[in-house]
């Protein structure tokens, strides 16, 4: 008797889950499309108008060049052209963290929050590895919202300009994304 009673919640759960699957609305054929986005990312770490701010110090074991342990919070401007005064298209909001000990290699965890045109209000989420001194860095797009819901894709980053003294940089992004 007791074992059967224990099974009851599981049986109910199975019944409920099959009920929800069978009662779901008839399937619409959603067409997936591939979009290409091209923009420039302005990482300003110097001066009073910095948009990327380190919030931790390097780990004691860090090589001077690796920034291992440094977590930077950013709200970086995205523009249509390399000129920071060109048409703004959004912000890159999130963190990059020094996660490599033997070179400069960041973990990037950021949301590309678009503010222009038809993508205004839509967001792409990026989670990937970014060794910024490499000529091309590839980072996965792991999801999105708004017009980009269910998105997946790939971002290629190339440094357009880098000031080695201040660390300020302008990075060209080419993003290919599949979404509905
Ligand atoms: C910060 O931005 C303001 C307004 O755009 C500008 O006038 C000022 O020169 C900037 N300061 C620095 C240090 O870049
Ligand atoms: C983007 O959307 C916001 C909120 O709906 C609106 O205030 C803003 O004017 C829009 N920007 C552009 C460039 O369309």
PDB file of C-alpha atoms and ligand atoms in Angstrom:
ATOM      1  CA  UNK A   1       0.000   0.000   0.000  1.00  0.00           C
ATOM      2  CA  UNK A   2       2.596   2.521   1.100  1.00  0.00           C
ATOM      3  CA  UNK A   3       4.808   2.098  -2.009  1.00  0.00           C
ATOM      4  CA  UNK A   4       1.802   2.710  -4.296  1.00  0.00           C
ATOM      5  CA  UNK A   5       0.969   5.918  -2.471  1.00  0.00           C
ATOM      6  CA  UNK A   6       4.535   7.074  -2.931  1.00  0.00           C
ATOM      7  CA  UNK A   7       4.254   6.491  -6.655  1.00  0.00           C
ATOM      8  CA  UNK A   8       1.095   8.559  -6.954  1.00  0.00           C
ATOM      9  CA  UNK A   9       2.769  11.996  -7.298  1.00  0.00           C
ATOM     10  CA  UNK A  10       4.983  10.629 -10.073  1.00  0.00           C
ATOM     11  CA  UNK A  11       2.020   9.169 -11.945  1.00  0.00           C
ATOM     12  CA  UNK A  12       0.206  12.498 -11.641  1.00  0.00           C
ATOM     13  CA  UNK A  13       3.271  14.283 -12.950  1.00  0.00           C
ATOM     14  CA  UNK A  14       3.451  11.973 -15.972  1.00  0.00           C
ATOM     15  CA  UNK A  15      -0.262  12.463 -16.670  1.00  0.00           C
ATOM     16  CA  UNK A  16       0.051  16.242 -16.355  1.00  0.00           C
ATOM     17  CA  UNK A  17       3.077  16.461 -18.639  1.00  0.00           C
ATOM     18  CA  UNK A  18       1.449  14.340 -21.349  1.00  0.00           C
ATOM     19  CA  UNK A  19      -1.676  16.491 -21.030  1.00  0.00           C
ATOM     20  CA  UNK A  20       0.313  19.679 -21.613  1.00  0.00           C
ATOM     21  CA  UNK A  21       2.093  18.267 -24.649  1.00  0.00           C
ATOM     22  CA  UNK A  22      -1.102  17.058 -26.308  1.00  0.00           C
ATOM     23  CA  UNK A  23      -3.006  20.288 -25.597  1.00  0.00           C
ATOM     24  CA  UNK A  24      -0.328  22.574 -27.094  1.00  0.00           C
ATOM     25  CA  UNK A  25      -1.465  24.687 -30.039  1.00  0.00           C
ATOM     26  CA  UNK A  26      -1.070  23.259 -33.548  1.00  0.00           C
ATOM     27  CA  UNK A  27       2.471  23.652 -34.827  1.00  0.00           C
ATOM     28  CA  UNK A  28       3.126  26.644 -37.028  1.00  0.00           C
ATOM     29  CA  UNK A  29       5.992  26.255 -39.440  1.00  0.00           C
ATOM     30  CA  UNK A  30       8.458  28.839 -38.204  1.00  0.00           C
ATOM     31  CA  UNK A  31      11.034  29.812 -40.766  1.00  0.00           C
ATOM     32  CA  UNK A  32      14.541  30.352 -39.450  1.00  0.00           C
ATOM     33  CA  UNK A  33      16.522  33.155 -41.051  1.00  0.00           C
ATOM     34  CA  UNK A  34      20.162  34.161 -41.057  1.00  0.00           C
ATOM     35  CA  UNK A  35      20.972  37.801 -40.301  1.00  0.00           C
ATOM     36  CA  UNK A  36      24.318  39.511 -40.580  1.00  0.00           C
ATOM     37  CA  UNK A  37      25.091  42.448 -38.278  1.00  0.00           C
ATOM     38  CA  UNK A  38      28.127  44.661 -38.639  1.00  0.00           C
ATOM     39  CA  UNK A  39      29.110  47.288 -36.083  1.00  0.00           C
ATOM     40  CA  UNK A  40      31.966  48.763 -34.061  1.00  0.00           C
ATOM     41  CA  UNK A  41      32.478  48.315 -30.325  1.00  0.00           C
ATOM     42  CA  UNK A  42      34.108  51.145 -28.356  1.00  0.00           C
ATOM     43  CA  UNK A  43      35.962  49.962 -25.280  1.00  0.00           C
ATOM     44  CA  UNK A  44      36.901  53.107 -23.363  1.00  0.00           C
ATOM     45  CA  UNK A  45      38.886  52.190 -20.245  1.00  0.00           C
ATOM     46  CA  UNK A  46      40.679  55.512 -19.728  1.00  0.00           C
ATOM     47  CA  UNK A  47      39.571  58.971 -18.678  1.00  0.00           C
ATOM     48  CA  UNK A  48      36.511  60.243 -16.923  1.00  0.00           C
ATOM     49  CA  UNK A  49      34.142  58.924 -19.563  1.00  0.00           C
ATOM     50  CA  UNK A  50      35.325  55.331 -19.303  1.00  0.00           C
ATOM     51  CA  UNK A  51      32.598  52.854 -20.241  1.00  0.00           C
ATOM     52  CA  UNK A  52      34.569  49.792 -19.104  1.00  0.00           C
ATOM     53  CA  UNK A  53      35.673  49.711 -15.473  1.00  0.00           C
ATOM     54  CA  UNK A  54      37.844  47.079 -13.785  1.00  0.00           C
ATOM     55  CA  UNK A  55      36.286  46.046 -10.486  1.00  0.00           C
ATOM     56  CA  UNK A  56      38.897  43.573  -9.247  1.00  0.00           C
ATOM     57  CA  UNK A  57      42.684  43.548  -9.042  1.00  0.00           C
ATOM     58  CA  UNK A  58      44.864  40.983 -10.856  1.00  0.00           C
ATOM     59  CA  UNK A  59      45.493  37.744  -8.952  1.00  0.00           C
ATOM     60  CA  UNK A  60      48.814  37.654  -7.084  1.00  0.00           C
ATOM     61  CA  UNK A  61      49.957  34.900  -9.472  1.00  0.00           C
ATOM     62  CA  UNK A  62      49.064  36.920 -12.601  1.00  0.00           C
ATOM     63  CA  UNK A  63      51.730  37.666 -15.215  1.00  0.00           C
ATOM     64  CA  UNK A  64      51.777  41.440 -15.774  1.00  0.00           C
ATOM     65  CA  UNK A  65      50.436  41.006 -19.346  1.00  0.00           C
ATOM     66  CA  UNK A  66      47.685  38.475 -18.625  1.00  0.00           C
ATOM     67  CA  UNK A  67      45.370  40.509 -16.341  1.00  0.00           C
ATOM     68  CA  UNK A  68      44.417  37.165 -14.791  1.00  0.00           C
ATOM     69  CA  UNK A  69      41.725  37.796 -12.188  1.00  0.00           C
ATOM     70  CA  UNK A  70      40.719  41.240 -13.455  1.00  0.00           C
ATOM     71  CA  UNK A  71      36.966  41.540 -13.964  1.00  0.00           C
ATOM     72  CA  UNK A  72      35.813  44.525 -15.990  1.00  0.00           C
ATOM     73  CA  UNK A  73      32.216  45.714 -16.174  1.00  0.00           C
ATOM     74  CA  UNK A  74      31.315  47.404 -19.420  1.00  0.00           C
ATOM     75  CA  UNK A  75      28.554  49.435 -20.957  1.00  0.00           C
ATOM     76  CA  UNK A  76      30.319  50.028 -24.262  1.00  0.00           C
ATOM     77  CA  UNK A  77      28.882  51.998 -27.158  1.00  0.00           C
ATOM     78  CA  UNK A  78      28.195  50.192 -30.446  1.00  0.00           C
ATOM     79  CA  UNK A  79      28.175  52.287 -33.607  1.00  0.00           C
ATOM     80  CA  UNK A  80      27.625  51.778 -37.305  1.00  0.00           C
ATOM     81  CA  UNK A  81      31.082  53.040 -38.298  1.00  0.00           C
ATOM     82  CA  UNK A  82      34.506  53.136 -36.564  1.00  0.00           C
ATOM     83  CA  UNK A  83      33.979  56.814 -35.628  1.00  0.00           C
ATOM     84  CA  UNK A  84      32.509  56.905 -32.081  1.00  0.00           C
ATOM     85  CA  UNK A  85      30.332  59.823 -33.215  1.00  0.00           C
ATOM     86  CA  UNK A  86      28.766  57.810 -36.028  1.00  0.00           C
ATOM     87  CA  UNK A  87      25.216  56.407 -35.771  1.00  0.00           C
ATOM     88  CA  UNK A  88      24.825  54.549 -32.440  1.00  0.00           C
ATOM     89  CA  UNK A  89      23.265  51.086 -32.807  1.00  0.00           C
ATOM     90  CA  UNK A  90      23.370  49.802 -29.236  1.00  0.00           C
ATOM     91  CA  UNK A  91      25.433  48.998 -26.163  1.00  0.00           C
ATOM     92  CA  UNK A  92      27.523  45.996 -25.166  1.00  0.00           C
ATOM     93  CA  UNK A  93      26.658  45.443 -21.522  1.00  0.00           C
ATOM     94  CA  UNK A  94      28.308  42.809 -19.379  1.00  0.00           C
ATOM     95  CA  UNK A  95      31.674  41.686 -18.141  1.00  0.00           C
ATOM     96  CA  UNK A  96      34.989  40.564 -19.458  1.00  0.00           C
ATOM     97  CA  UNK A  97      37.263  38.687 -17.116  1.00  0.00           C
ATOM     98  CA  UNK A  98      40.969  37.845 -17.373  1.00  0.00           C
ATOM     99  CA  UNK A  99      40.676  34.063 -17.380  1.00  0.00           C
ATOM    100  CA  UNK A 100      43.987  32.972 -18.960  1.00  0.00           C
ATOM    101  CA  UNK A 101      47.281  32.813 -17.065  1.00  0.00           C
ATOM    102  CA  UNK A 102      49.771  32.669 -19.945  1.00  0.00           C
ATOM    103  CA  UNK A 103      48.334  35.329 -22.242  1.00  0.00           C
ATOM    104  CA  UNK A 104      45.711  38.047 -22.304  1.00  0.00           C
ATOM    105  CA  UNK A 105      42.542  35.970 -22.658  1.00  0.00           C
ATOM    106  CA  UNK A 106      39.113  37.125 -21.584  1.00  0.00           C
ATOM    107  CA  UNK A 107      35.931  35.314 -20.763  1.00  0.00           C
ATOM    108  CA  UNK A 108      33.278  37.534 -22.384  1.00  0.00           C
ATOM    109  CA  UNK A 109      29.767  37.445 -20.974  1.00  0.00           C
ATOM    110  CA  UNK A 110      27.775  40.250 -22.522  1.00  0.00           C
ATOM    111  CA  UNK A 111      24.479  41.337 -23.918  1.00  0.00           C
ATOM    112  CA  UNK A 112      24.404  43.261 -27.179  1.00  0.00           C
ATOM    113  CA  UNK A 113      21.420  45.528 -26.546  1.00  0.00           C
ATOM    114  CA  UNK A 114      20.382  47.080 -29.849  1.00  0.00           C
ATOM    115  CA  UNK A 115      18.766  50.517 -29.935  1.00  0.00           C
ATOM    116  CA  UNK A 116      18.407  51.316 -33.642  1.00  0.00           C
ATOM    117  CA  UNK A 117      16.137  50.373 -36.509  1.00  0.00           C
ATOM    118  CA  UNK A 118      14.105  47.195 -36.463  1.00  0.00           C
ATOM    119  CA  UNK A 119      16.347  45.587 -33.829  1.00  0.00           C
ATOM    120  CA  UNK A 120      15.701  48.397 -31.310  1.00  0.00           C
ATOM    121  CA  UNK A 121      14.886  46.632 -28.025  1.00  0.00           C
ATOM    122  CA  UNK A 122      16.236  43.253 -29.166  1.00  0.00           C
ATOM    123  CA  UNK A 123      19.211  41.637 -27.463  1.00  0.00           C
ATOM    124  CA  UNK A 124      21.848  39.058 -28.358  1.00  0.00           C
ATOM    125  CA  UNK A 125      23.762  37.246 -25.612  1.00  0.00           C
ATOM    126  CA  UNK A 126      27.437  36.419 -26.162  1.00  0.00           C
ATOM    127  CA  UNK A 127      29.428  33.963 -24.090  1.00  0.00           C
ATOM    128  CA  UNK A 128      32.890  33.114 -25.321  1.00  0.00           C
ATOM    129  CA  UNK A 129      36.658  33.369 -25.238  1.00  0.00           C
ATOM    130  CA  UNK A 130      38.349  36.544 -26.400  1.00  0.00           C
ATOM    131  CA  UNK A 131      42.143  36.748 -26.570  1.00  0.00           C
ATOM    132  CA  UNK A 132      42.133  40.419 -27.680  1.00  0.00           C
ATOM    133  CA  UNK A 133      45.636  40.435 -29.172  1.00  0.00           C
ATOM    134  CA  UNK A 134      44.742  37.698 -31.683  1.00  0.00           C
ATOM    135  CA  UNK A 135      43.795  39.045 -35.126  1.00  0.00           C
ATOM    136  CA  UNK A 136      40.339  37.396 -35.153  1.00  0.00           C
ATOM    137  CA  UNK A 137      38.346  36.144 -32.172  1.00  0.00           C
ATOM    138  CA  UNK A 138      35.285  33.953 -32.556  1.00  0.00           C
ATOM    139  CA  UNK A 139      32.609  33.971 -29.877  1.00  0.00           C
ATOM    140  CA  UNK A 140      29.324  32.068 -29.747  1.00  0.00           C
ATOM    141  CA  UNK A 141      25.970  33.824 -29.657  1.00  0.00           C
ATOM    142  CA  UNK A 142      24.121  31.711 -27.131  1.00  0.00           C
ATOM    143  CA  UNK A 143      20.672  33.270 -27.270  1.00  0.00           C
ATOM    144  CA  UNK A 144      18.644  36.406 -27.582  1.00  0.00           C
ATOM    145  CA  UNK A 145      15.377  38.180 -26.995  1.00  0.00           C
ATOM    146  CA  UNK A 146      12.926  40.320 -28.924  1.00  0.00           C
ATOM    147  CA  UNK A 147      13.409  39.683 -32.660  1.00  0.00           C
ATOM    148  CA  UNK A 148      16.342  37.490 -31.647  1.00  0.00           C
ATOM    149  CA  UNK A 149      14.443  35.063 -29.441  1.00  0.00           C
ATOM    150  CA  UNK A 150      15.790  31.512 -29.842  1.00  0.00           C
ATOM    151  CA  UNK A 151      18.872  32.972 -31.572  1.00  0.00           C
ATOM    152  CA  UNK A 152      22.143  31.185 -32.008  1.00  0.00           C
ATOM    153  CA  UNK A 153      25.151  32.213 -34.001  1.00  0.00           C
ATOM    154  CA  UNK A 154      28.626  33.459 -34.078  1.00  0.00           C
ATOM    155  CA  UNK A 155      30.484  36.748 -33.603  1.00  0.00           C
ATOM    156  CA  UNK A 156      33.838  37.520 -35.205  1.00  0.00           C
ATOM    157  CA  UNK A 157      35.799  40.339 -33.547  1.00  0.00           C
ATOM    158  CA  UNK A 158      38.749  42.131 -35.133  1.00  0.00           C
ATOM    159  CA  UNK A 159      40.610  45.005 -33.501  1.00  0.00           C
ATOM    160  CA  UNK A 160      40.229  48.112 -35.617  1.00  0.00           C
ATOM    161  CA  UNK A 161      42.266  50.424 -33.402  1.00  0.00           C
ATOM    162  CA  UNK A 162      44.095  49.940 -30.094  1.00  0.00           C
ATOM    163  CA  UNK A 163      45.909  52.456 -27.922  1.00  0.00           C
ATOM    164  CA  UNK A 164      48.554  50.398 -26.132  1.00  0.00           C
ATOM    165  CA  UNK A 165      49.133  53.175 -23.562  1.00  0.00           C
ATOM    166  CA  UNK A 166      45.567  53.602 -22.377  1.00  0.00           C
ATOM    167  CA  UNK A 167      44.088  50.243 -23.441  1.00  0.00           C
ATOM    168  CA  UNK A 168      41.223  51.976 -25.274  1.00  0.00           C
ATOM    169  CA  UNK A 169      40.125  50.027 -28.318  1.00  0.00           C
ATOM    170  CA  UNK A 170      37.695  50.033 -31.231  1.00  0.00           C
ATOM    171  CA  UNK A 171      36.711  46.540 -32.310  1.00  0.00           C
ATOM    172  CA  UNK A 172      34.903  45.563 -35.496  1.00  0.00           C
ATOM    173  CA  UNK A 173      32.172  42.940 -35.021  1.00  0.00           C
ATOM    174  CA  UNK A 174      30.632  40.724 -37.669  1.00  0.00           C
ATOM    175  CA  UNK A 175      27.756  38.731 -36.239  1.00  0.00           C
ATOM    176  CA  UNK A 176      25.888  35.973 -38.046  1.00  0.00           C
ATOM    177  CA  UNK A 177      22.781  34.853 -36.261  1.00  0.00           C
ATOM    178  CA  UNK A 178      20.012  32.357 -36.936  1.00  0.00           C
ATOM    179  CA  UNK A 179      16.652  33.393 -35.517  1.00  0.00           C
ATOM    180  CA  UNK A 180      12.948  33.331 -36.367  1.00  0.00           C
TER     181      UNK A 180
HETATM  182  C1  LIG B   1      33.685  63.297 -21.535  1.00  0.00           C
HETATM  183  O1  LIG B   1      32.508  63.560 -22.277  1.00  0.00           O
HETATM  184  C2  LIG B   1      32.163  64.942 -22.316  1.00  0.00           C
HETATM  185  C3  LIG B   1      30.806  65.057 -23.003  1.00  0.00           C
HETATM  186  O2  LIG B   1      30.792  64.365 -24.221  1.00  0.00           O
HETATM  187  C4  LIG B   1      33.266  65.723 -23.040  1.00  0.00           C
HETATM  188  O3  LIG B   1      32.948  67.095 -23.084  1.00  0.00           O
HETATM  189  C5  LIG B   1      34.585  65.503 -22.287  1.00  0.00           C
HETATM  190  O4  LIG B   1      35.639  66.110 -22.994  1.00  0.00           O
HETATM  191  C6  LIG B   1      34.893  64.023 -22.111  1.00  0.00           C
HETATM  192  N1  LIG B   1      36.028  63.854 -21.228  1.00  0.00           N
HETATM  193  C7  LIG B   1      37.057  63.059 -21.497  1.00  0.00           C
HETATM  194  C8  LIG B   1      38.125  63.014 -20.463  1.00  0.00           C
HETATM  195  O5  LIG B   1      37.137  62.411 -22.536  1.00  0.00           O
HETATM  196  C1  LIG B   2      13.958  52.619 -29.472  1.00  0.00           C
HETATM  197  O1  LIG B   2      12.902  52.231 -28.643  1.00  0.00           O
HETATM  198  C2  LIG B   2      12.707  53.081 -27.526  1.00  0.00           C
HETATM  199  C3  LIG B   2      11.666  52.459 -26.615  1.00  0.00           C
HETATM  200  O2  LIG B   2      10.574  51.987 -27.345  1.00  0.00           O
HETATM  201  C4  LIG B   2      12.328  54.474 -28.024  1.00  0.00           C
HETATM  202  O3  LIG B   2      12.154  55.355 -26.933  1.00  0.00           O
HETATM  203  C5  LIG B   2      13.441  54.985 -28.910  1.00  0.00           C
HETATM  204  O4  LIG B   2      13.086  56.252 -29.468  1.00  0.00           O
HETATM  205  C6  LIG B   2      13.739  54.006 -30.033  1.00  0.00           C
HETATM  206  N1  LIG B   2      14.931  54.456 -30.735  1.00  0.00           N
HETATM  207  C7  LIG B   2      15.009  54.494 -32.067  1.00  0.00           C
HETATM  208  C8  LIG B   2      16.291  54.997 -32.616  1.00  0.00           C
HETATM  209  O5  LIG B   2      14.100  54.144 -32.799  1.00  0.00           O
END
